[in-house]
Structures are given as C-alpha cells and as structure tokens.
mmCIF file of C-alpha atoms and ligand atoms in Angstrom:
data_model
loop_
_atom_site.group_PDB
_atom_site.id
_atom_site.type_symbol
_atom_site.label_atom_id
_atom_site.label_comp_id
_atom_site.label_asym_id
_atom_site.label_seq_id
_atom_site.Cartn_x
_atom_site.Cartn_y
_atom_site.Cartn_z
ATOM 1 C CA MET A 26 -23.090 -1.506 8.876
ATOM 2 C CA LYS A 27 -19.212 0.221 7.600
ATOM 3 C CA SER A 28 -17.799 -1.662 5.298
ATOM 4 C CA ARG A 29 -14.556 -2.942 6.544
ATOM 5 C CA VAL A 30 -11.400 -1.920 4.435
ATOM 6 C CA PHE A 31 -8.306 -3.448 4.918
ATOM 7 C CA SER A 32 -4.653 -3.089 2.621
ATOM 8 C CA GLY A 33 -0.883 -3.529 3.698
ATOM 9 C CA VAL A 34 1.904 -2.077 3.126
ATOM 10 C CA GLN A 35 5.510 -2.991 3.406
ATOM 11 C CA PRO A 36 7.690 -0.840 5.621
ATOM 12 C CA THR A 37 10.814 -1.369 2.767
ATOM 13 C CA GLY A 38 12.171 1.069 -0.017
ATOM 14 C CA ASN A 39 10.522 5.528 0.017
ATOM 15 C CA ILE A 40 6.917 6.042 0.022
ATOM 16 C CA HIS A 41 6.261 8.399 -3.789
ATOM 17 C CA ILE A 42 3.825 9.958 -4.646
ATOM 18 C CA GLY A 43 2.706 7.456 -6.566
ATOM 19 C CA ASN A 44 1.663 6.149 -3.266
ATOM 20 C CA TYR A 45 0.498 8.495 -2.529
ATOM 21 C CA LEU A 46 -1.867 9.582 -5.228
ATOM 22 C CA GLY A 47 -3.260 6.052 -6.140
ATOM 23 C CA ALA A 48 -3.833 4.563 -3.094
ATOM 24 C CA LEU A 49 -3.118 6.547 0.263
ATOM 25 C CA LYS A 50 -4.800 9.479 -0.675
ATOM 26 C CA ASN A 51 -8.364 8.194 -1.918
ATOM 27 C CA TRP A 52 -8.161 6.669 1.518
ATOM 28 C CA VAL A 53 -7.897 9.317 3.380
ATOM 29 C CA LYS A 54 -10.906 10.639 0.905
ATOM 30 C CA ILE A 55 -12.614 7.982 1.790
ATOM 31 C CA GLN A 56 -11.911 6.887 5.135
ATOM 32 C CA TYR A 57 -15.079 7.667 7.464
ATOM 33 C CA ASP A 58 -17.102 5.888 4.797
ATOM 34 C CA TYR A 59 -15.561 2.416 5.580
ATOM 35 C CA GLU A 60 -14.931 1.256 9.005
ATOM 36 C CA SER A 61 -10.801 0.783 7.893
ATOM 37 C CA ILE A 62 -7.963 -1.050 8.589
ATOM 38 C CA PHE A 63 -3.884 0.362 6.884
ATOM 39 C CA CYS A 64 -1.158 -2.582 8.126
ATOM 40 C CA ILE A 65 1.420 -2.540 7.710
ATOM 41 C CA VAL A 66 3.050 -5.679 7.080
ATOM 42 C CA ASP A 67 6.476 -6.140 8.896
ATOM 43 C CA LEU A 68 6.352 -10.177 8.785
ATOM 44 C CA HIS A 69 6.341 -9.929 4.268
ATOM 45 C CA ALA A 70 9.193 -7.540 3.983
ATOM 46 C CA ILE A 71 11.269 -9.783 6.135
ATOM 47 C CA THR A 72 9.923 -12.774 3.607
ATOM 48 C CA LEU A 73 13.681 -10.554 2.473
ATOM 49 C CA TYR A 74 16.324 -9.990 4.550
ATOM 50 C CA GLN A 75 16.202 -6.960 5.682
ATOM 51 C CA GLU A 76 18.889 -4.449 8.034
ATOM 52 C CA PRO A 77 17.113 -4.937 11.482
ATOM 53 C CA ALA A 78 17.807 -1.226 12.333
ATOM 54 C CA GLU A 79 16.413 0.212 9.099
ATOM 55 C CA LEU A 80 13.489 -1.858 9.158
ATOM 56 C CA ARG A 81 12.507 -0.399 12.204
ATOM 57 C CA SER A 82 13.171 3.585 10.890
ATOM 58 C CA LYS A 83 10.820 2.716 8.312
ATOM 59 C CA ILE A 84 8.004 0.807 10.065
ATOM 60 C CA ALA A 85 7.492 3.675 12.658
ATOM 61 C CA GLU A 86 8.370 5.916 9.203
ATOM 62 C CA LEU A 87 5.793 4.606 7.212
ATOM 63 C CA ALA A 88 3.512 5.270 10.127
ATOM 64 C CA ALA A 89 3.880 8.717 11.004
ATOM 65 C CA LEU A 90 3.842 9.173 6.880
ATOM 66 C CA PHE A 91 0.248 7.349 7.357
ATOM 67 C CA ILE A 92 -0.701 9.928 9.505
ATOM 68 C CA ALA A 93 0.204 12.918 8.133
ATOM 69 C CA ALA A 94 -1.533 11.966 5.236
ATOM 70 C CA GLY A 95 -4.484 12.206 6.630
ATOM 71 C CA ILE A 96 -5.116 8.693 7.903
ATOM 72 C CA ASP A 97 -7.922 10.341 11.068
ATOM 73 C CA PRO A 98 -5.969 7.923 13.678
ATOM 74 C CA LYS A 99 -9.470 7.525 16.262
ATOM 75 C CA HIS A 100 -11.323 6.466 13.297
ATOM 76 C CA SER A 101 -8.957 4.855 11.288
ATOM 77 C CA SER A 102 -6.295 1.484 13.004
ATOM 78 C CA VAL A 103 -2.762 1.678 12.212
ATOM 79 C CA VAL A 104 -1.998 -1.610 12.839
ATOM 80 C CA VAL A 105 1.494 -3.234 12.699
ATOM 81 C CA GLN A 106 1.023 -7.036 11.722
ATOM 82 C CA SER A 107 3.701 -7.999 14.070
ATOM 83 C CA SER A 108 1.944 -6.327 16.693
ATOM 84 C CA ILE A 109 -0.883 -8.888 16.433
ATOM 85 C CA ALA A 110 0.726 -12.453 17.277
ATOM 86 C CA GLU A 111 -3.819 -14.001 15.141
ATOM 87 C CA HIS A 112 -1.351 -12.926 11.441
ATOM 88 C CA ALA A 113 1.089 -15.090 11.665
ATOM 89 C CA GLU A 114 -0.891 -17.766 14.001
ATOM 90 C CA LEU A 115 -4.125 -17.863 11.445
ATOM 91 C CA ALA A 116 -1.058 -18.019 8.665
ATOM 92 C CA TRP A 117 -0.332 -21.441 9.653
ATOM 93 C CA MET A 118 -3.611 -22.824 9.462
ATOM 94 C CA LEU A 119 -4.532 -21.391 6.480
ATOM 95 C CA THR A 120 -0.436 -23.082 4.725
ATOM 96 C CA CYS A 121 -2.362 -26.627 6.315
ATOM 97 C CA VAL A 122 -5.170 -26.175 3.595
ATOM 98 C CA THR A 123 -3.554 -24.669 0.781
ATOM 99 C CA PRO A 124 -2.097 -27.020 -2.024
ATOM 100 C CA LEU A 125 1.362 -26.006 -2.909
ATOM 101 C CA GLY A 126 1.084 -25.843 -6.477
ATOM 102 C CA TRP A 127 -1.278 -23.186 -5.945
ATOM 103 C CA LEU A 128 1.762 -21.308 -4.430
ATOM 104 C CA GLU A 129 4.742 -22.487 -6.357
ATOM 105 C CA ARG A 130 2.073 -21.161 -9.685
ATOM 106 C CA MET A 131 2.318 -17.621 -8.146
ATOM 107 C CA THR A 132 4.366 -15.189 -10.536
ATOM 108 C CA GLN A 133 5.237 -12.504 -7.786
ATOM 109 C CA PHE A 134 6.649 -15.672 -6.506
ATOM 110 C CA LYS A 135 8.794 -16.814 -9.633
ATOM 111 C CA ALA A 136 10.073 -12.908 -9.884
ATOM 112 C CA LYS A 137 10.838 -13.319 -6.740
ATOM 113 C CA SER A 138 12.752 -16.015 -6.611
ATOM 114 C CA GLU A 139 14.566 -16.319 -9.585
ATOM 115 C CA THR A 140 16.520 -13.036 -8.085
ATOM 116 C CA GLN A 141 17.487 -14.983 -4.974
ATOM 117 C CA GLU A 142 19.980 -17.552 -4.344
ATOM 118 C CA SER A 143 18.763 -19.267 -2.032
ATOM 119 C CA ILE A 144 14.443 -19.506 -2.246
ATOM 120 C CA GLY A 145 13.254 -18.892 1.463
ATOM 121 C CA ASP A 146 10.321 -21.560 2.662
ATOM 122 C CA GLY A 147 8.689 -16.738 3.916
ATOM 123 C CA LEU A 148 8.884 -16.140 -0.018
ATOM 124 C CA LEU A 149 6.707 -18.646 -1.139
ATOM 125 C CA GLN A 150 4.394 -18.214 2.038
ATOM 126 C CA TYR A 151 3.832 -14.793 1.099
ATOM 127 C CA PRO A 152 0.209 -15.058 -0.216
ATOM 128 C CA VAL A 153 -0.975 -17.557 2.655
ATOM 129 C CA LEU A 154 0.221 -14.314 5.483
ATOM 130 C CA MET A 155 -2.068 -12.190 2.939
ATOM 131 C CA ALA A 156 -4.727 -13.932 3.321
ATOM 132 C CA ALA A 157 -5.006 -14.240 6.606
ATOM 133 C CA ASP A 158 -4.043 -10.734 6.727
ATOM 134 C CA ILE A 159 -7.730 -9.892 5.391
ATOM 135 C CA LEU A 160 -9.470 -12.626 6.991
ATOM 136 C CA LEU A 161 -8.307 -12.626 10.185
ATOM 137 C CA TYR A 162 -10.559 -9.302 9.273
ATOM 138 C CA ASN A 163 -13.456 -10.864 7.909
ATOM 139 C CA ALA A 164 -12.883 -7.211 5.173
ATOM 140 C CA ALA A 165 -14.873 -6.717 2.145
ATOM 141 C CA ILE A 166 -12.616 -4.532 0.296
ATOM 142 C CA VAL A 167 -9.005 -5.036 -0.545
ATOM 143 C CA PRO A 168 -7.742 -2.089 -2.526
ATOM 144 C CA VAL A 169 -4.559 -3.250 -4.401
ATOM 145 C CA GLY A 170 -3.018 -3.147 -7.245
ATOM 146 C CA ASP A 171 -2.774 -4.921 -9.870
ATOM 147 C CA ASP A 172 0.497 -6.405 -9.052
ATOM 148 C CA GLN A 173 -1.908 -7.796 -5.882
ATOM 149 C CA ALA A 174 -4.622 -9.202 -8.377
ATOM 150 C CA GLN A 175 -3.014 -12.536 -8.038
ATOM 151 C CA HIS A 176 -3.036 -12.727 -4.494
ATOM 152 C CA LEU A 177 -6.083 -11.856 -3.516
ATOM 153 C CA GLU A 178 -7.781 -14.845 -6.286
ATOM 154 C CA LEU A 179 -5.718 -16.969 -4.117
ATOM 155 C CA CYS A 180 -6.754 -14.827 -0.598
ATOM 156 C CA ARG A 181 -10.119 -16.251 -2.320
ATOM 157 C CA ASP A 182 -9.694 -19.202 -3.402
ATOM 158 C CA ILE A 183 -7.614 -19.926 0.810
ATOM 159 C CA ALA A 184 -11.433 -19.458 2.059
ATOM 160 C CA LEU A 185 -13.588 -21.134 -0.163
ATOM 161 C CA ARG A 186 -11.448 -23.967 0.729
ATOM 162 C CA PHE A 187 -11.334 -23.674 4.401
ATOM 163 C CA ASN A 188 -15.528 -22.901 4.395
ATOM 164 C CA SER A 189 -15.618 -26.359 1.965
ATOM 165 C CA LEU A 190 -13.584 -28.823 3.922
ATOM 166 C CA TYR A 191 -14.814 -26.621 7.794
ATOM 167 C CA GLY A 192 -18.037 -24.751 7.255
ATOM 168 C CA GLU A 193 -18.821 -21.453 5.899
ATOM 169 C CA THR A 194 -16.362 -19.117 8.126
ATOM 170 C CA PHE A 195 -14.961 -16.305 5.786
ATOM 171 C CA VAL A 196 -16.471 -13.652 4.047
ATOM 172 C CA MET A 197 -14.644 -13.485 -0.030
ATOM 173 C CA PRO A 198 -13.153 -9.580 0.173
ATOM 174 C CA LYS A 199 -13.920 -7.959 -3.311
ATOM 175 C CA THR A 200 -10.773 -6.427 -5.686
ATOM 176 C CA SER A 201 -10.640 -3.338 -5.116
ATOM 177 C CA MET A 202 -12.267 0.396 -4.102
ATOM 178 C CA PRO A 203 -15.298 1.782 -5.975
ATOM 179 C CA THR A 204 -13.150 4.920 -7.269
ATOM 180 C CA VAL A 205 -9.560 5.016 -8.148
ATOM 181 C CA GLY A 206 -6.675 7.134 -7.780
ATOM 182 C CA ALA A 207 -4.055 8.662 -10.383
ATOM 183 C CA ARG A 208 -1.537 5.758 -12.339
ATOM 184 C CA VAL A 209 2.158 7.496 -11.558
ATOM 185 C CA MET A 210 4.551 6.415 -14.152
ATOM 186 C CA GLY A 211 9.083 6.088 -13.031
ATOM 187 C CA LEU A 212 9.547 9.142 -13.504
ATOM 188 C CA ASP A 213 13.191 8.309 -15.822
ATOM 189 C CA ASP A 214 11.229 5.097 -17.962
ATOM 190 C CA PRO A 215 7.228 6.459 -17.608
ATOM 191 C CA THR A 216 6.815 3.206 -19.635
ATOM 192 C CA LYS A 217 6.549 1.432 -15.834
ATOM 193 C CA LYS A 218 4.268 1.788 -12.934
ATOM 194 C CA MET A 219 7.005 4.113 -10.510
ATOM 195 C CA SER A 220 7.755 1.669 -8.207
ATOM 196 C CA LYS A 221 9.721 2.018 -4.517
ATOM 197 C CA SER A 222 12.076 -1.264 -5.543
ATOM 198 C CA ALA A 223 13.117 0.997 -8.534
ATOM 199 C CA GLN A 224 16.939 1.836 -8.089
ATOM 200 C CA GLY A 225 18.083 5.262 -9.738
ATOM 201 C CA SER A 226 17.328 8.174 -7.584
ATOM 202 C CA GLY A 227 15.885 9.629 -10.339
ATOM 203 C CA HIS A 228 12.418 7.406 -10.732
ATOM 204 C CA SER A 229 10.640 8.627 -8.140
ATOM 205 C CA VAL A 230 9.578 11.578 -5.646
ATOM 206 C CA ALA A 231 9.370 10.365 -1.945
ATOM 207 C CA LEU A 232 6.657 11.813 -0.023
ATOM 208 C CA LEU A 233 9.937 13.073 2.294
ATOM 209 C CA ASP A 234 12.191 14.585 -0.658
ATOM 210 C CA PRO A 235 12.165 18.047 -0.163
ATOM 211 C CA PRO A 236 11.964 20.937 -2.632
ATOM 212 C CA ASP A 237 14.861 21.419 -3.613
ATOM 213 C CA VAL A 238 15.286 17.417 -3.922
ATOM 214 C CA ILE A 239 11.465 17.895 -6.399
ATOM 215 C CA ARG A 240 13.109 19.975 -8.181
ATOM 216 C CA LYS A 241 15.653 18.338 -9.765
ATOM 217 C CA LYS A 242 13.335 14.647 -9.854
ATOM 218 C CA ILE A 243 11.506 16.629 -11.942
ATOM 219 C CA MET A 244 13.347 18.907 -14.724
ATOM 220 C CA ARG A 245 15.135 15.501 -14.620
ATOM 221 C CA ALA A 246 11.804 13.441 -16.160
ATOM 222 C CA THR A 247 11.940 11.977 -19.155
ATOM 223 C CA THR A 248 9.399 14.306 -22.015
ATOM 224 C CA ASP A 249 9.752 13.273 -25.561
ATOM 225 C CA SER A 250 11.052 14.894 -29.386
ATOM 226 C CA ASN A 251 8.494 17.698 -29.013
ATOM 227 C CA PRO A 252 9.506 20.921 -27.950
ATOM 228 C CA ALA A 253 6.602 21.936 -25.618
ATOM 229 C CA VAL A 254 2.918 20.553 -24.203
ATOM 230 C CA ASP A 255 0.310 19.712 -27.754
ATOM 231 C CA PHE A 256 -2.723 17.038 -25.891
ATOM 232 C CA GLU A 257 -3.086 14.979 -29.343
ATOM 233 C CA THR A 258 0.324 14.029 -30.076
ATOM 234 C CA MET A 259 2.570 13.876 -26.392
ATOM 235 C CA GLY A 260 4.508 11.418 -25.359
ATOM 236 C CA SER A 261 4.106 9.188 -22.030
ATOM 237 C CA GLY A 262 6.542 11.627 -20.505
ATOM 238 C CA VAL A 263 4.981 14.557 -20.751
ATOM 239 C CA GLU A 264 1.099 13.171 -20.334
ATOM 240 C CA ASN A 265 3.198 11.552 -16.490
ATOM 241 C CA LEU A 266 4.006 14.717 -15.702
ATOM 242 C CA LEU A 267 0.563 16.431 -16.714
ATOM 243 C CA SER A 268 -1.504 13.606 -14.587
ATOM 244 C CA ILE A 269 0.837 14.202 -11.155
ATOM 245 C CA PHE A 270 -0.100 17.190 -11.892
ATOM 246 C CA GLN A 271 -3.772 17.243 -12.558
ATOM 247 C CA ALA A 272 -4.150 14.177 -9.409
ATOM 248 C CA PHE A 273 -2.218 17.168 -6.197
ATOM 249 C CA SER A 274 -4.446 20.820 -8.539
ATOM 250 C CA GLU A 275 -7.118 18.193 -9.128
ATOM 251 C CA TRP A 276 -7.539 20.456 -12.765
ATOM 252 C CA THR A 277 -10.724 19.689 -14.935
ATOM 253 C CA PRO A 278 -9.270 18.338 -17.781
ATOM 254 C CA ASP A 279 -10.006 21.526 -19.451
ATOM 255 C CA GLN A 280 -8.424 24.150 -17.172
ATOM 256 C CA MET A 281 -5.254 21.165 -17.856
ATOM 257 C CA ARG A 282 -5.639 21.810 -21.584
ATOM 258 C CA ALA A 283 -5.929 25.680 -21.694
ATOM 259 C CA HIS A 284 -3.851 26.200 -19.024
ATOM 260 C CA PHE A 285 -0.328 24.105 -20.665
ATOM 261 C CA SER A 286 -1.461 23.713 -24.251
ATOM 262 C CA GLY A 287 1.531 24.758 -26.243
ATOM 263 C CA MET A 288 3.575 24.922 -22.909
ATOM 264 C CA ARG A 289 7.504 24.563 -23.464
ATOM 265 C CA TYR A 290 8.825 21.156 -21.345
ATOM 266 C CA GLY A 291 10.778 23.905 -19.307
ATOM 267 C CA ASP A 292 7.567 25.951 -17.863
ATOM 268 C CA LEU A 293 6.203 22.578 -17.578
ATOM 269 C CA LYS A 294 9.103 20.346 -15.319
ATOM 270 C CA LYS A 295 8.739 23.811 -13.417
ATOM 271 C CA GLN A 296 5.397 24.122 -12.564
ATOM 272 C CA VAL A 297 4.400 20.407 -12.352
ATOM 273 C CA ALA A 298 7.793 21.193 -9.521
ATOM 274 C CA GLU A 299 6.424 23.447 -7.620
ATOM 275 C CA MET A 300 2.951 21.921 -7.518
ATOM 276 C CA VAL A 301 4.176 18.310 -6.449
ATOM 277 C CA ALA A 302 6.485 20.450 -3.262
ATOM 278 C CA VAL A 303 3.917 23.159 -2.048
ATOM 279 C CA SER A 304 1.300 20.387 -2.090
ATOM 280 C CA LEU A 305 3.690 17.748 -0.339
ATOM 281 C CA GLY A 306 4.972 20.479 1.978
ATOM 282 C CA PRO A 307 2.297 19.926 4.582
ATOM 283 C CA ILE A 308 2.534 16.782 4.432
ATOM 284 C CA GLN A 309 6.067 16.937 5.716
ATOM 285 C CA GLN A 310 5.321 19.912 8.373
ATOM 286 C CA ARG A 311 2.636 16.961 9.940
ATOM 287 C CA TYR A 312 5.549 14.516 9.257
ATOM 288 C CA LYS A 313 7.901 16.340 12.060
ATOM 289 C CA GLU A 314 5.641 17.303 14.459
ATOM 290 C CA ILE A 315 4.602 13.496 14.665
ATOM 291 C CA THR A 316 7.847 12.646 15.007
ATOM 292 C CA SER A 317 9.705 15.330 17.620
ATOM 293 C CA GLU A 318 6.882 14.171 20.587
ATOM 294 C CA PRO A 319 7.864 11.659 22.024
ATOM 295 C CA GLY A 320 5.468 8.967 22.558
ATOM 296 C CA TYR A 321 2.911 10.112 20.313
ATOM 297 C CA LEU A 322 3.166 7.638 18.004
ATOM 298 C CA ASN A 323 3.531 4.473 19.841
ATOM 299 C CA GLY A 324 0.704 5.153 21.407
ATOM 300 C CA ILE A 325 -1.668 5.709 18.661
ATOM 301 C CA LEU A 326 0.272 2.137 17.467
ATOM 302 C CA ARG A 327 -0.711 0.966 20.725
ATOM 303 C CA GLU A 328 -3.985 1.996 20.686
ATOM 304 C CA SER A 329 -4.784 0.727 16.532
ATOM 305 C CA ALA A 330 -3.454 -2.758 17.840
ATOM 306 C CA GLU A 331 -5.998 -2.609 20.732
ATOM 307 C CA ARG A 332 -8.772 -1.764 18.115
ATOM 308 C CA VAL A 333 -8.017 -4.641 16.401
ATOM 309 C CA ARG A 334 -6.962 -7.376 18.403
ATOM 310 C CA PRO A 335 -9.994 -8.689 20.366
ATOM 311 C CA MET A 336 -11.178 -9.230 15.642
ATOM 312 C CA ALA A 337 -8.119 -10.603 15.011
ATOM 313 C CA GLN A 338 -8.764 -13.134 19.050
ATOM 314 C CA GLU A 339 -12.368 -13.935 17.599
ATOM 315 C CA THR A 340 -11.647 -15.380 13.770
ATOM 316 C CA VAL A 341 -8.355 -17.793 15.286
ATOM 317 C CA ARG A 342 -10.939 -18.993 18.092
ATOM 318 C CA MET A 343 -13.782 -19.614 15.800
ATOM 319 C CA VAL A 344 -11.940 -21.089 13.360
ATOM 320 C CA LYS A 345 -9.902 -22.832 15.928
ATOM 321 C CA GLN A 346 -12.643 -25.213 17.361
ATOM 322 C CA ARG A 347 -14.085 -25.207 13.299
ATOM 323 C CA MET A 348 -10.549 -27.021 12.553
ATOM 324 C CA GLY A 349 -10.887 -29.477 16.274
ATOM 325 C CA LEU A 350 -8.236 -27.356 17.310
ATOM 326 C CA TYR A 351 -8.014 -27.916 21.304
ATOM 327 C CA THR A 352 -9.179 -24.456 24.010
ATOM 328 C CA ILE A 353 -8.223 -24.063 27.251
ATOM 329 C CA SER A 354 -10.475 -22.804 29.532
HETATM 330 N N1 LIG B 430 1.319 -7.757 -0.719
HETATM 331 C C1 LIG B 430 0.888 -6.439 -0.958
HETATM 332 C C2 LIG B 430 2.340 -6.051 -0.785
HETATM 333 O O1 LIG B 430 3.739 -5.715 -1.891
HETATM 334 C C3 LIG B 430 0.865 -5.817 1.180
HETATM 335 C C4 LIG B 430 -0.017 -7.110 1.114
HETATM 336 C C5 LIG B 430 0.216 -8.026 2.676
HETATM 337 C C6 LIG B 430 -2.069 -6.961 1.184
HETATM 338 N N2 LIG B 430 -0.816 -8.160 2.921
HETATM 339 C C7 LIG B 430 -2.034 -7.675 2.498
HETATM 340 C C8 LIG B 430 -2.220 -6.070 0.455
HETATM 341 C C9 LIG B 430 -3.293 -7.519 2.520
HETATM 342 C C10 LIG B 430 -3.346 -6.139 1.327
HETATM 343 C C11 LIG B 430 -4.126 -6.309 1.790
HETATM 344 O O2 LIG B 430 1.907 -4.547 -1.985
#
C-alpha cells in the first residue's frame, strides 16, 4: 500500500514562487508514489477575520492553482477542509485531551496573538484542528515548512496522549518529504523566507503575476554592492536569484557557474525574470482554462470530497467508539 501524504495550505494571501518551488512543484513530481491529500484549510483561515467574498474566491483560486500547477485530480485529492464535517468534529474530541498549557506555549500562537486586540479562541485551537486534519486520514507523511514543525510535534503528542488514554488509535505522522525543494527568500529582503503574508509588492512573485509584473519585481530585487556575479563572494540576494533560476531550469551547479559567472546584475535579473515568466506561462494558461469552464472545478472538489469522506467518517466512528460516545444505529 502507498503511504498517505497530507498537507494543508491556507487560502489567504497570494501563492508565490516560494510556495511553488518549495512545496507544490515537488508534490506534483512525487504524487504518483503516494496517496496524496492536498487540503485547502479554510477553517484555519477564519481563525483571523477574513472578508467573506474574498475568502470564497481565494478558496477556488487555490484549488484551481493546485490543478494548474500539475496536481492530477484523478489521482490526488484536492479537498476543501470545511466540506468534510469530520475535521471540526475530530478537532473537538482532540481538544478534550489537550492540556491548555501545550497550546499556550506554541510560538505561532504567541506571535499571532500579539497582533490581536482580542485573542479569538480559534487561534489557540488552531494546532488542534491541524492535528485533526492529519489524524483523520492517518497520514504517514506531512510535508510542512520549519514554521509548522512545532505544530506537528504537538500533533504527535496529542495522538500519543489519546492512544494512552483510549488505546492504540492513531499512527504517528512523520514530518517531511524525502526530497526537499528550494528555499526561496524575499526579493526585497533575502534574509527572510518568502512569505504569503508579508506586506510590500516587491516581496514575492505570485504564481498569477503577469510577465510585466514579474519583470518589474525581479529587476527591483535586492542584490549587493558587487557589480557582477561572483560565486565566491556573492551576497544572499544574488544567491537567491540564482537559486530561483536553478529551481525552475533544473540546471546543474556546473551549468549555473559556467553561464552566470561574471554576469552583470542587470543581465542576471533579466534572465531570471525571463525564466520565471516562461516557467509560469503554462501554469497561468491552464489556470485560465480551468477557471473558464463552468462547473469543472466544483466537480473536482466534489469528487475529491467523496473520495476522502469515507476515511474521515471511519476515523470519527472509531474515535467515538473508543471514547464511549453513543452512536445511534
Ligand atoms: N498550519 C499550516 C500552515 O499554515 C496549514 C495546515 C493546516 C496544515 N492543516 C495542516 C499543514 C495539516 C499540514 C498538515 O502552513
């Protein structure tokens, strides 16, 4: 049996080349080696206020982008979290075995709650819902970035605690994928990882940015005080541009050196922009096709939901039984 992979992405902000090169591109490549579920975690998104119409369109956009980028919906499932009621249901049951102290010490909770005037309970429960996402499908592999490692650790702790209270129920998920993608840094600040929530239009290139916007953003990217590429002394900005080029082109390190050594930054940027624009072209084309065919995306989301729902129902049935909740027959 193939191992099951589960990952979730919030339908907020704009999916950018960092998300693509760091995760999505790799998911597409390895999808047939696993049984994969890619989840659009809208219930996580509402832990902070989202404008409803905007959220609705972001959910559809993200689903269409997954497919446009190459996720094959016949094989892999693209699931909207809120369309499977069991995510919220299992989250409640797990909440009841989770000590408050575990949640209060999550660094992301601490960071997010600092930005809020009043802290919503959902923000505290966020990692329990994430644990429910994973345990609902007994996912063996959960590819996430470093920022989610603590949440995944908590998921394991919750599963262990549940198992010790109610008997072996959940399998322990592993963190990451065997292969890792590129780590793309912000164009405006190459010391920080490219982020969906960062402000400023020069920070990231979104997957749906038109070619002229891509060019403008890359031409403005931060470099260093050298005039041209020197592989020995280059700063993190130049290194970032080169690694973006390399991740899209899949050139070898030797090819990269031979081609870019001594190239002036203006030319380097032009070539990186061209590579990004040309690589995103087919994804943007497919995105257009997917979103212009009425009912197509909805059909895919329905099929995926129907495929995964029986697994979710089976887990909740078992958990209810273990905990002594009553099921009406
Ligand atoms: N919290 C994750 C993030 O912001 C998204 C997420 C929700 C997730 N549920 C998940 C990731 C389950 C992996 C598995 O990146």
